CSV table of C-alpha atoms in Angstrom, one decimal:
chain,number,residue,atom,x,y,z
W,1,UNK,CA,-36.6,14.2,-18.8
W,2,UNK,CA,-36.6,10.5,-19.4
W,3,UNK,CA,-35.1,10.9,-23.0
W,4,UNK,CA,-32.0,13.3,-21.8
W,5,UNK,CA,-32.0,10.7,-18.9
W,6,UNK,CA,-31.6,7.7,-21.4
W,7,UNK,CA,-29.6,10.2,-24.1
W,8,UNK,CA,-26.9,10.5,-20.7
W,9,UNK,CA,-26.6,7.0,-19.8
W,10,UNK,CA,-25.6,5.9,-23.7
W,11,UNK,CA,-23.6,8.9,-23.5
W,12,UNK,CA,-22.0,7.6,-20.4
W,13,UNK,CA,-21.3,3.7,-22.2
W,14,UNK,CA,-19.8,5.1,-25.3
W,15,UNK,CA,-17.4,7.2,-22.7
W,16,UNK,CA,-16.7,3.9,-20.8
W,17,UNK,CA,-15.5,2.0,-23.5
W,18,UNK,CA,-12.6,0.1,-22.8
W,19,UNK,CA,-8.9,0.7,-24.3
W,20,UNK,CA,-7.5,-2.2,-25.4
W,21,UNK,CA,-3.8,-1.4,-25.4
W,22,UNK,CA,-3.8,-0.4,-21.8
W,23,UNK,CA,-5.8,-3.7,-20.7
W,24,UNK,CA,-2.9,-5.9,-22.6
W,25,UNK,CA,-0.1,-3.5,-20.6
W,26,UNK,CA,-1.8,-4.2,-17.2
W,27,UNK,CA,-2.6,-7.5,-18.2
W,28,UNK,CA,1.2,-8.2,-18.4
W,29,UNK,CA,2.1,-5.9,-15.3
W,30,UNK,CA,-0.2,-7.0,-12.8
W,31,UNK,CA,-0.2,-10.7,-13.7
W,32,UNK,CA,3.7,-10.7,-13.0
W,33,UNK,CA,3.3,-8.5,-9.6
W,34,UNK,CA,-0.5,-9.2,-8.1
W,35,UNK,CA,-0.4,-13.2,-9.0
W,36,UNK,CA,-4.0,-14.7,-8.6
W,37,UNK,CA,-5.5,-11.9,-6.9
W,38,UNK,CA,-5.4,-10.0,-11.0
W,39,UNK,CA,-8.0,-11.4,-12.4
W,40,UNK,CA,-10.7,-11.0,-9.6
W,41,UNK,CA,-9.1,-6.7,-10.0
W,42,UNK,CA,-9.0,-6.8,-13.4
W,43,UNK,CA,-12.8,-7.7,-13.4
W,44,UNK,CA,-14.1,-4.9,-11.0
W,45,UNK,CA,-11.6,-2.4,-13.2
W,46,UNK,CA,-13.2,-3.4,-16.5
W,47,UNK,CA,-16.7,-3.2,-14.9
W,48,UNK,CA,-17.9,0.8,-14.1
W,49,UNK,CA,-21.2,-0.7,-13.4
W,50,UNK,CA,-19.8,-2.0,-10.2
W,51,UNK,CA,-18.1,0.5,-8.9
W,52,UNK,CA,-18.8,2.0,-5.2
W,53,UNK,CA,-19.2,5.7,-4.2
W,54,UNK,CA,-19.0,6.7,-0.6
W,55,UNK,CA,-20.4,9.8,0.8
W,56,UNK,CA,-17.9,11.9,3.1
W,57,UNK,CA,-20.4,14.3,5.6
W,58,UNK,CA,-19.2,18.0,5.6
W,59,UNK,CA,-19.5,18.8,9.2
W,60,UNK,CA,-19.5,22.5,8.3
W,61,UNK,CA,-22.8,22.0,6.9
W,62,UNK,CA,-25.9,21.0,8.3
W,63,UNK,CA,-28.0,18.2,6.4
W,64,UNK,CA,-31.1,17.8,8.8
W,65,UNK,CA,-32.6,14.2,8.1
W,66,UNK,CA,-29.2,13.2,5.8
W,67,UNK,CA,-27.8,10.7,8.1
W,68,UNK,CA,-30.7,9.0,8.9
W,69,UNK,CA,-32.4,8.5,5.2
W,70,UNK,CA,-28.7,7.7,4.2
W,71,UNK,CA,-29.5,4.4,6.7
W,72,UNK,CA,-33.0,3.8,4.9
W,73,UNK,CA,-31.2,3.0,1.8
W,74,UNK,CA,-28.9,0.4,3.4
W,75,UNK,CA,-25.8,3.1,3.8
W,76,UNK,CA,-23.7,2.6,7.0
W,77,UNK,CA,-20.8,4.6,8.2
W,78,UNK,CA,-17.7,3.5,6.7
W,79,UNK,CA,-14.5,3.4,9.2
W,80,UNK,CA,-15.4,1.8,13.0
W,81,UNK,CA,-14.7,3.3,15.9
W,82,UNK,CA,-12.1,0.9,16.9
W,83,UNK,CA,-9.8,2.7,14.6
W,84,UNK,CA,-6.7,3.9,16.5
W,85,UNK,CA,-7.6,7.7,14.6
W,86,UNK,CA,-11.1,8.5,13.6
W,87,UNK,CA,-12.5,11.8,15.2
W,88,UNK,CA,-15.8,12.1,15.7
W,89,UNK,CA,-16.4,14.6,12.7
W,90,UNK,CA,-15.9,12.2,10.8
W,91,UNK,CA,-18.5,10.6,9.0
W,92,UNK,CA,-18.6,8.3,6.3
W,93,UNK,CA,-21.1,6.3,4.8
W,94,UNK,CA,-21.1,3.6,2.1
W,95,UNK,CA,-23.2,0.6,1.0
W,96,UNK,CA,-22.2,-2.8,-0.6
W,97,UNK,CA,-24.5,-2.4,-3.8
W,98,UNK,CA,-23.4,0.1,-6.3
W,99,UNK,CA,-25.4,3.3,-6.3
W,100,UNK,CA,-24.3,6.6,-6.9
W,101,UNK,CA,-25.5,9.3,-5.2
W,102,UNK,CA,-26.7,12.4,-6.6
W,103,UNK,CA,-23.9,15.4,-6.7
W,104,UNK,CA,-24.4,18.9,-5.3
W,105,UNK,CA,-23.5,21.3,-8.2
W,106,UNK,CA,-20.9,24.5,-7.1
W,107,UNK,CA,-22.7,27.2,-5.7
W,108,UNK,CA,-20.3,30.3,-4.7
W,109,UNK,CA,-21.5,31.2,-1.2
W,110,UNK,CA,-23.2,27.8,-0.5
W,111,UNK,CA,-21.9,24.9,1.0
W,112,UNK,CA,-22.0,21.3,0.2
W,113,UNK,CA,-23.5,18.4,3.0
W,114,UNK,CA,-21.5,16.1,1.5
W,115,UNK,CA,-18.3,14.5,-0.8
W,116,UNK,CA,-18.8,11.4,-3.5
W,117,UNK,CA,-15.5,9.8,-3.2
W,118,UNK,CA,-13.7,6.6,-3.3
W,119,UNK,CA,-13.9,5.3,0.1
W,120,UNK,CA,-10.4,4.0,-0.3
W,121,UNK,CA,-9.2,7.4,-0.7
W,122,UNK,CA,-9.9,8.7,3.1
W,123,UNK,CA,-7.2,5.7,3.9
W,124,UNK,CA,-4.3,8.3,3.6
W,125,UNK,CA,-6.0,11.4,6.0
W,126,UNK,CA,-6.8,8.9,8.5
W,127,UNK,CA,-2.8,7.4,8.2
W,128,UNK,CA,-2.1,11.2,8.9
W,129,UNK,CA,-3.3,11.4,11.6
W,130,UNK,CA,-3.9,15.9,11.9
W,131,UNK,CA,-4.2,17.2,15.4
W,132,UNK,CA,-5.5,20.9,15.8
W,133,UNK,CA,-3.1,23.5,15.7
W,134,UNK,CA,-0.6,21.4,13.5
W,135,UNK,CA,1.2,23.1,10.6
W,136,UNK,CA,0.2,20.8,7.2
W,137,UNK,CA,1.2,20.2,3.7
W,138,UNK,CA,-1.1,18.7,1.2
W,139,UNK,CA,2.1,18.8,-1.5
W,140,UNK,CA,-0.3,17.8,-4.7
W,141,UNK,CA,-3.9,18.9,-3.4
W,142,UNK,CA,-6.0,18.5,-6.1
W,143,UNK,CA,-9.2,18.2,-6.4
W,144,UNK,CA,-9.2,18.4,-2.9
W,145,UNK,CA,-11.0,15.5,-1.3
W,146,UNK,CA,-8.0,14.7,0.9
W,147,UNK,CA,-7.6,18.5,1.6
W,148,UNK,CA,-11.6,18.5,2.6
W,149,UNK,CA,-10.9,15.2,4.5
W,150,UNK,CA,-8.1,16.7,6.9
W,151,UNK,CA,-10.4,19.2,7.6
W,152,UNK,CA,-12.8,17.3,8.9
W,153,UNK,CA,-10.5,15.5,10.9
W,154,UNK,CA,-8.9,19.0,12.5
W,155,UNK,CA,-8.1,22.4,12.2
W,156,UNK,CA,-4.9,22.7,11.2
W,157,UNK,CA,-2.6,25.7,12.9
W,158,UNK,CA,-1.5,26.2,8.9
W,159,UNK,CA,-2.6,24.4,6.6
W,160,UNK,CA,-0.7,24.6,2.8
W,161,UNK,CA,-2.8,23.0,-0.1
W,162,UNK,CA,-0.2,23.1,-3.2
W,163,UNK,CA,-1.5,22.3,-6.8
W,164,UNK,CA,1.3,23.1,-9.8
W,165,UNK,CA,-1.1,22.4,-12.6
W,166,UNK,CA,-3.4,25.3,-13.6
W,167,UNK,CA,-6.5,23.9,-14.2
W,168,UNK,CA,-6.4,21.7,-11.6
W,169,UNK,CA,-5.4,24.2,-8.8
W,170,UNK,CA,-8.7,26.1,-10.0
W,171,UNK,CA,-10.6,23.3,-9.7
W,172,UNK,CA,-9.0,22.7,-6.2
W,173,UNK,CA,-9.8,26.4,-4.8
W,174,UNK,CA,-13.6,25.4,-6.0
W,175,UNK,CA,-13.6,22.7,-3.5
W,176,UNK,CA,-12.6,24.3,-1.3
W,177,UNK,CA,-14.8,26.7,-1.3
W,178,UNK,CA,-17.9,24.8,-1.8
W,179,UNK,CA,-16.9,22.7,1.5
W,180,UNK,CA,-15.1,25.0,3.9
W,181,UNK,CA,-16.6,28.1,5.4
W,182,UNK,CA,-15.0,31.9,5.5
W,183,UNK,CA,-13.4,32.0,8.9
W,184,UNK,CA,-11.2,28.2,8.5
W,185,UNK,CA,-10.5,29.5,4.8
W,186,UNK,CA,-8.0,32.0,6.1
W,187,UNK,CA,-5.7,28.9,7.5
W,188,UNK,CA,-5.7,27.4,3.7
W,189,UNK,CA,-3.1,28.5,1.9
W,190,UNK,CA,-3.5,27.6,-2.0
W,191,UNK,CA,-0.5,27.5,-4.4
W,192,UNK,CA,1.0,26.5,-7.3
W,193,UNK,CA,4.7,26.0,-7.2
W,194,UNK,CA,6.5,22.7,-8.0
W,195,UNK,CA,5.9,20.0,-5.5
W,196,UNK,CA,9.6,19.3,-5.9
W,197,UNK,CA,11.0,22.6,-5.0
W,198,UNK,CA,8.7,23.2,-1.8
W,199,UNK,CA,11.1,21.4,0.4
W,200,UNK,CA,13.8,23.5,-0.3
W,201,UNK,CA,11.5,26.7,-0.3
W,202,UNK,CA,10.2,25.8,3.1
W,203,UNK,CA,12.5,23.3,5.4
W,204,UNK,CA,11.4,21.9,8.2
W,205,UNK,CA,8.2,23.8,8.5
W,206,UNK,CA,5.4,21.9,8.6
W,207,UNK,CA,4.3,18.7,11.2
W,208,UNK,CA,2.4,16.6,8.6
W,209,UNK,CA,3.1,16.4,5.0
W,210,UNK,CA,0.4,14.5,2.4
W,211,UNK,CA,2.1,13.1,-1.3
W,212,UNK,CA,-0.7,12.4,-2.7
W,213,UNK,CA,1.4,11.7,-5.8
W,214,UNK,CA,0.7,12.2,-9.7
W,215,UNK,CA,0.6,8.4,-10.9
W,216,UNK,CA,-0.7,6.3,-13.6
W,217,UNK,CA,-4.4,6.0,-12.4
W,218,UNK,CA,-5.4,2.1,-13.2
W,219,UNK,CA,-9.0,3.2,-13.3
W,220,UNK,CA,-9.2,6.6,-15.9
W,221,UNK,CA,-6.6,5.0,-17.6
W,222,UNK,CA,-8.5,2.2,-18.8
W,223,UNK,CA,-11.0,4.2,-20.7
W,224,UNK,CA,-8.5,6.7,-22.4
W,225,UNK,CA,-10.9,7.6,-25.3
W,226,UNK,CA,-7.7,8.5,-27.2
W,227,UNK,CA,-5.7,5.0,-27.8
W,228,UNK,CA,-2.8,7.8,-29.4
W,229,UNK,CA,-2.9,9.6,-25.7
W,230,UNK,CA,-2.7,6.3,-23.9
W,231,UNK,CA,0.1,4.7,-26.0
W,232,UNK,CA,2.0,7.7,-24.9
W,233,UNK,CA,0.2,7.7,-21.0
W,234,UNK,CA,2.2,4.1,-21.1
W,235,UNK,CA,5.4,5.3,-23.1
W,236,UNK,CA,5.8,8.3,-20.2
W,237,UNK,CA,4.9,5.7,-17.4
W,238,UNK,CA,8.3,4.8,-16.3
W,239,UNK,CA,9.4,8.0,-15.5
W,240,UNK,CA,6.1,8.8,-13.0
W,241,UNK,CA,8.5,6.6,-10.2
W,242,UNK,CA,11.4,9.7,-10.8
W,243,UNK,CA,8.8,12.6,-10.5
W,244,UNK,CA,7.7,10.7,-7.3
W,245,UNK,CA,10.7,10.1,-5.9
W,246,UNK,CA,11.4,13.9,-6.1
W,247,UNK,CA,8.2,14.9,-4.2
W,248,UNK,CA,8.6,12.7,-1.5
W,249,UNK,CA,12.3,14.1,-0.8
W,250,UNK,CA,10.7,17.6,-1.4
W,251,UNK,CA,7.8,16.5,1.2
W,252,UNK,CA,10.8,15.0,3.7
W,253,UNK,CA,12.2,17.7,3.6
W,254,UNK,CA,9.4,20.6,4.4
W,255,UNK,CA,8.9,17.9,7.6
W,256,UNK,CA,10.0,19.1,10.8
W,257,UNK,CA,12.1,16.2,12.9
W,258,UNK,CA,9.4,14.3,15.3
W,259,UNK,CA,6.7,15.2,11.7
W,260,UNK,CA,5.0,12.2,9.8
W,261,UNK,CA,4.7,12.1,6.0
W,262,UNK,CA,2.1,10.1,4.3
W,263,UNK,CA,2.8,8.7,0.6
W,264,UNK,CA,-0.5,7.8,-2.0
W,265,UNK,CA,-1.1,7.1,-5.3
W,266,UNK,CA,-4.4,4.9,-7.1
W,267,UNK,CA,-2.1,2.5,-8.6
W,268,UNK,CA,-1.1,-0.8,-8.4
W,269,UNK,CA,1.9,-0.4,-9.8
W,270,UNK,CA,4.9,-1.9,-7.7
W,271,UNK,CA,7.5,0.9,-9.2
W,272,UNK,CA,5.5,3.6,-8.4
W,273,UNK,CA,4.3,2.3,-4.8
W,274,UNK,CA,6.6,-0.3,-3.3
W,275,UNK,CA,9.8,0.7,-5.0
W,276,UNK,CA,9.5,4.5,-4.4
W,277,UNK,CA,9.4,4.1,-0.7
W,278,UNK,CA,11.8,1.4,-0.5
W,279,UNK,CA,14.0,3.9,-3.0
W,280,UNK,CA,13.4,6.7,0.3
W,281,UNK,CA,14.2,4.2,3.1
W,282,UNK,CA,17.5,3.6,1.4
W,283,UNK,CA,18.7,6.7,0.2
W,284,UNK,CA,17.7,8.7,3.2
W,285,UNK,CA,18.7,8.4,6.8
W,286,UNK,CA,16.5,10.8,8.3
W,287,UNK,CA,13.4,8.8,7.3
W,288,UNK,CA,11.8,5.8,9.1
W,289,UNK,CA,8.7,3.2,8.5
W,290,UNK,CA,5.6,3.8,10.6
W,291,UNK,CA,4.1,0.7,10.9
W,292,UNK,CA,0.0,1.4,9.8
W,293,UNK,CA,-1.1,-2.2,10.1
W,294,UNK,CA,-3.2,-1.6,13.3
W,295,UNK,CA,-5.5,0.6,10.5
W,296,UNK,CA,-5.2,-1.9,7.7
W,297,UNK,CA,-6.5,-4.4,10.7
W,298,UNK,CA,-9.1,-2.3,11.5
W,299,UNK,CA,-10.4,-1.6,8.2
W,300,UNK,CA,-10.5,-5.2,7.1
W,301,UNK,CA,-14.2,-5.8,6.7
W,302,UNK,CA,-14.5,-3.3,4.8
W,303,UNK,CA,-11.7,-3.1,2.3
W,304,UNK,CA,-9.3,-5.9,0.3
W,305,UNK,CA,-5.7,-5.9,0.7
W,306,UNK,CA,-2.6,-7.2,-0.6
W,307,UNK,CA,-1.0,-9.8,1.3
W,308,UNK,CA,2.4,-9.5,1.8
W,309,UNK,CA,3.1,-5.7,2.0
W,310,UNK,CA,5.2,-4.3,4.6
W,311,UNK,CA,3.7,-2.9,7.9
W,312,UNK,CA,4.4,0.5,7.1
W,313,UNK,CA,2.3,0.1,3.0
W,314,UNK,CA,-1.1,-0.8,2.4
W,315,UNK,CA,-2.4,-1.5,-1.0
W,316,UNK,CA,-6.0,-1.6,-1.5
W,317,UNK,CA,-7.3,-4.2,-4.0
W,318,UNK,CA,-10.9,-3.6,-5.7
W,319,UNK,CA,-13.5,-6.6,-5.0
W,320,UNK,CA,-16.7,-7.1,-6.0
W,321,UNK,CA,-18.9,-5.4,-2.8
W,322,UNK,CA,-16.1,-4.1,-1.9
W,323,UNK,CA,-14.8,-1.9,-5.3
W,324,UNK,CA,-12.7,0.0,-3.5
W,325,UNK,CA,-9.4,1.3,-4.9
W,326,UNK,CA,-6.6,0.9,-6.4
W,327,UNK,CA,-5.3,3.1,-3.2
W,328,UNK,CA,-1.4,2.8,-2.0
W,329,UNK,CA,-0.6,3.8,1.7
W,330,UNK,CA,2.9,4.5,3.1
W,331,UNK,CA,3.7,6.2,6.2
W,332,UNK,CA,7.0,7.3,7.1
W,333,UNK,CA,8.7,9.7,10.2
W,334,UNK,CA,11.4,12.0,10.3
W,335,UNK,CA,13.6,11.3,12.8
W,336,UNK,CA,16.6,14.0,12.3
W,337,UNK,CA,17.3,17.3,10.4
W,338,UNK,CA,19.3,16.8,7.3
C-alpha cells in the first residue's frame, strides 16, 4: 500500500507540472488587469500543494458522527448565518490548512454524504437564491456540483440540468445520481441541446436561470500536459467571450419577467467576466444589475476579492489560507418580456 501510495503522489507531480506558455500568457493578462494583487494569485495558482477543498454535506444522506469529527480536524462550516440566503440544509465545511479529503467512489444505488468542491464555487447557488416550487435552469450543468448545490438549497417545482457535451452530460447524470435520491430525481430533467438555442426552444419558462459558462479555467489550464493543446486552448481563447455572450442571451431569454439569472465562470479574465455582462447590460433592455454586495460582505472572512467590481459582480481572488477561486459572480433580473 505505501509503495502504490508513494507510486500516486509522483504520479500526481509529474501531472502537475507547470506549462510555461500559458504562465507567460497570464503573466501578461493579469499583470495589465489584476495590478499588484497578480502576483500574490499567481503564487497560489502555481502551487497545487496549497490548494483548499471544502466539503458540501448531502442532506439526502445521513453521515452519523460526520459533522462532528469534521470539527476534530479543525473543519468549520463555511458560509455564516448572517448571509441574506443560506437555508438551513446547507452545510459547508472547510479548513484554512490544505487537506483533501477522501472521495466516495460511484456506487449506482448508493448515495454520497458529501461533495469535495471549491468552496468558491457555491458563491453562484447561494447568488440564486432557489425557493421551493420554482421552475430552474442550470443551462451548462456539468459535473453537477452547482446542480447538487441548488438542491440542497430547495426543491425546485422543475428543475432543467442541460449539458451539450457528451461525455460530460454522462458524467453529470452520475452525479446526480450518486447525490440525489429516486423520488426528487423525477423533477431533474437532463439534456443535451445547445445552451444557445434553449432560449428560443423554451421562452420565458423558467424563474431562475444558472450560466455557469464554458471559460478558460486559470487553474487546469496551467498544467495542460500538451503545450501543442494549450497553444491552441490560448489561440481559441478570444472567442470563449462570443460563445458566452450567446448563453447568457439564451439564459435571458428562457427567464420569465420578475426571474433572476446568475452568470459564472473560474476565470479571471476581464473579457470573459466583466465585459460579457457589461456587453448584456448594453445590448439588452430587458435585463438589470442585482446588486450581490450584501453576500460578497458577508462572505469576506472567508474569501478574497477584487476591489473595484461593480455591486452586481464578484470576483474571487485565490490567497494563501484562503485558495479559493478564480470564481466570477454576476447577477442580473428580467424586468420585461422581449
Amino acid at each position: 500500500f505505501y509503495l502504490s501510495l508513494k507510486r500516486e503522489e509522483k504520479k500526481g507531480k509529474l501531472q502537475k507540472q507547470i506549462c510555461q506558455v500559458v504562465l507567460d500568457h497570464f503573466e501578461k493578462q493579469y499583470t495589465a488587469e489584476l495590478g499588484d494583487a497578480w502576483s500574490s494569485v499567481r503564487e497560489v495558482l502555481t502551487s497545487p500543494q496549497c490548494w483548499q477543498h471544502a466539503l458540501l454535506l448531502n442532506r439526502f444522506s445521513q453521515c452519523p458522527g460526520l459533522e462532528s469529527s469534521l470539527a476534530e480536524q479543525g473543519f468549520h462550516p463555511a458560509f455564516p448565518a448572517a448571509l441574506p440566503y443560506l437555508p438551513a440544509a446547507f452545510r459547508c465545511y472547510v479548513r484554512p490548512a490544505p487537506v483533501r479529503f477522501p472521495a466516495q467512489k460511484h456506487q449506482p444505488g448508493t448515495l454520497k454524504g458529501y461533495y469535495l468542491l471549491n468552496a468558491a464555487s457555491l458563491l453562484p447557488v447561494l447568488a440564486l437564491e432557489v425557493k421551493d416550487g420554482e421552475d430552474v435552469l442550470d443551462l451548462c450543468a456539468a459535473p453537477g456540483g452547482k446542480a447538487v448545490a441548488i438542491l440542497q438549497c430547495a426543491c425546485p417545482g422543475h428543475f432543467h440540468c442541460n449539458e451539450y457535451d457528451d461525455l460530460r452530460s454522462r458524467w453529470l447524470e452520475q452525479t446526480i445520481e450518486s447525490f440525489i435520491p429516486d423520488p426528487l430525481i423525477n423533477l431533474i430533467m437532463v439534456s443535451k441541446l445547445d445552451g444557445r438555442q434553449i432560449g428560443a426552444l423554451q421562452p420565458e419558462v423558467y424563474d431562475k436561470v444558472l450560466v455557469d459558462a464554458p471559460c478558460s479555467n486559470d487553474r487546469s489550464w496551467l498544467f495542460s500536459a500538451d503545450p501543442q493543446q494549450a497553444v491552441l486552448r490560448l489561440t481559441q481563447r478570444k472567442e470563449l467571450s462570443s460563445l458566452q455572450f450567446q448563453l447568457l442571451r439564451s439564459g435571458i431569454r428562457a427567464l420569465r419577467p420578475g426571474g433572476s439569472l446568475v452568470y459564472s465562470t473560474c476565470t479571471l479574465s476581464k473579457a470573459e467576466n466583466t465585459d460579457v455582462i457589461n456587453l448584456i447590460l448594453n445590448s439588452c433592455r430587458d435585463v438589470m444589475p442585482v446588486d450581490i454586495s450584501a453576500m460578497a460582505r458577508g462572505v469576506s472572512q472567508e474569501f478574497s476579492f477584487l476591489s473595484g467590481t461593480q455591486q452586481h459582480e464578484l470576483l474571487v481572488l485565490p490567497e494563501k489560507g484562503r485558495a479559493w477561486g478564480p470564481m466570477y459572480v454576476a447577477k442580473l433580473k428580467k424586468v420585461s418580456s422581449t
